[in-house]
XYZ file of C-alpha atoms in Angstrom:
150
model
C 79.575 -9.637 -23.423
C 77.858 -6.567 -21.729
C 81.299 -5.698 -20.021
C 83.447 -5.950 -23.099
C 80.566 -3.896 -24.869
C 81.325 -0.580 -22.400
C 84.544 0.159 -23.712
C 83.768 -0.346 -27.392
C 80.734 1.752 -26.870
C 82.649 3.956 -25.768
C 84.559 4.632 -29.106
C 81.692 4.649 -30.716
C 80.621 7.065 -29.111
C 83.568 9.103 -28.944
C 84.160 9.104 -32.790
C 80.218 10.222 -33.399
C 81.597 13.212 -31.022
C 84.408 13.520 -33.181
C 82.156 14.342 -36.183
C 83.220 10.789 -37.766
C 80.677 8.432 -38.523
C 81.422 4.561 -37.909
C 79.684 2.428 -40.455
C 75.613 2.774 -40.047
C 76.297 3.561 -36.512
C 74.452 6.059 -34.525
C 74.347 7.640 -31.381
C 70.896 7.626 -29.160
C 70.730 9.488 -26.122
C 67.582 8.899 -24.272
C 67.246 10.805 -20.935
C 67.308 8.102 -17.748
C 64.595 6.964 -15.567
C 65.426 8.511 -12.883
C 67.644 11.384 -13.286
C 67.170 12.742 -16.708
C 70.327 12.805 -17.409
C 71.002 12.043 -21.683
C 72.269 8.412 -21.442
C 74.121 7.544 -24.915
C 73.858 4.440 -26.578
C 75.508 3.673 -30.284
C 72.501 1.936 -32.630
C 72.336 0.704 -36.098
C 69.001 2.458 -37.874
C 67.486 0.466 -40.434
C 64.819 1.298 -42.450
C 61.962 -0.928 -43.655
C 59.313 0.550 -45.811
C 60.626 3.859 -46.042
C 60.203 3.652 -41.653
C 63.582 3.994 -39.651
C 63.862 1.628 -36.839
C 65.854 0.699 -33.888
C 66.810 -2.703 -32.494
C 67.557 -3.971 -28.917
C 69.723 -7.073 -28.592
C 68.714 -7.038 -24.718
C 64.976 -6.377 -23.216
C 66.139 -5.313 -20.150
C 68.886 -3.151 -21.723
C 68.954 0.351 -19.467
C 68.161 2.463 -22.993
C 65.475 0.200 -23.892
C 63.807 0.906 -20.696
C 64.640 4.551 -20.547
C 63.336 4.573 -24.178
C 59.806 2.934 -23.208
C 60.040 5.533 -20.164
C 60.828 8.493 -21.930
C 59.282 7.931 -25.781
C 61.775 9.629 -27.145
C 65.416 10.472 -27.748
C 68.335 12.435 -29.597
C 69.794 10.658 -32.715
C 73.182 11.522 -33.817
C 74.875 11.204 -36.779
C 78.160 12.453 -36.318
C 78.058 16.123 -34.375
C 74.440 16.724 -35.553
C 71.280 15.084 -33.528
C 67.680 15.664 -33.641
C 65.385 15.062 -31.334
C 63.129 12.191 -32.077
C 60.068 10.294 -30.876
C 60.606 6.411 -30.064
C 57.523 4.149 -30.665
C 58.105 0.623 -29.247
C 56.149 -2.131 -31.604
C 54.273 -4.458 -30.412
C 55.771 -8.104 -30.438
C 53.445 -9.018 -33.439
C 54.603 -6.141 -35.824
C 58.589 -6.407 -35.066
C 58.916 -9.992 -37.343
C 59.224 -7.787 -40.877
C 62.101 -4.764 -39.320
C 63.752 -8.305 -37.268
C 64.086 -9.921 -40.648
C 65.428 -7.105 -42.311
C 67.729 -6.686 -40.029
C 70.284 -8.971 -40.781
C 71.118 -7.929 -44.305
C 70.920 -3.844 -43.386
C 73.002 -4.447 -40.524
C 75.445 -7.093 -41.538
C 78.104 -5.917 -38.549
C 75.480 -6.519 -35.634
C 74.618 -9.889 -36.809
C 77.682 -11.132 -34.393
C 76.846 -8.720 -31.725
C 73.182 -10.168 -31.867
C 74.740 -14.199 -31.913
C 77.242 -13.572 -29.351
C 75.323 -12.023 -26.874
C 72.664 -14.978 -27.138
C 69.868 -12.600 -28.775
C 69.165 -14.987 -31.767
C 71.047 -18.434 -32.680
C 71.949 -17.686 -36.276
C 72.057 -14.830 -39.077
C 69.080 -16.282 -40.794
C 66.584 -13.282 -41.020
C 64.203 -16.966 -39.186
C 66.183 -16.570 -36.484
C 65.679 -12.985 -36.144
C 61.768 -13.010 -36.592
C 61.425 -16.024 -33.621
C 63.785 -13.045 -31.600
C 60.612 -10.855 -31.638
C 59.213 -11.265 -27.839
C 63.091 -11.046 -26.422
C 64.125 -8.140 -29.261
C 62.642 -4.840 -28.744
C 61.718 -2.958 -31.841
C 61.546 0.771 -31.809
C 59.562 2.733 -34.484
C 62.096 6.746 -34.581
C 59.306 9.220 -35.612
C 61.046 13.197 -36.245
C 59.406 15.202 -33.328
C 58.023 18.432 -34.199
C 59.919 21.303 -33.307
C 62.887 18.590 -32.808
C 64.926 19.959 -35.728
C 68.740 18.844 -36.095
C 70.985 20.163 -32.914
C 74.956 20.518 -33.354
C 76.849 18.948 -31.213
C 79.983 19.748 -29.365
């Protein structure tokens, strides 16, 4: 599954850089742990009680590990990006966000099932995945206004 994701991710990133948003997908760029070079991955933010979150399907995905190390990234929609803080939720606080995922990000459900992150599209299945699906709260950073892309 992960091998098939790379080409798809490249397509989504290319569309975003051309100014074409793909559904709810956005591009998150996070500095690499060793080089500090921004590494980019598509994400689908969701909002729960007025707060934005991004969900990782794999606990050990590179972007998740980079986000944990850096604590920030650049979230872009089309050509416009803004620097944001990425605050990982403790496992006990992830369930409400994960329960909302199937409703707000329906195109991501099949990915999560195929990847083995969840067993079904049922909100309870997503809540049960809390120990293995990282959730990051996305917060604006002071002075992290929007930036124009290439």
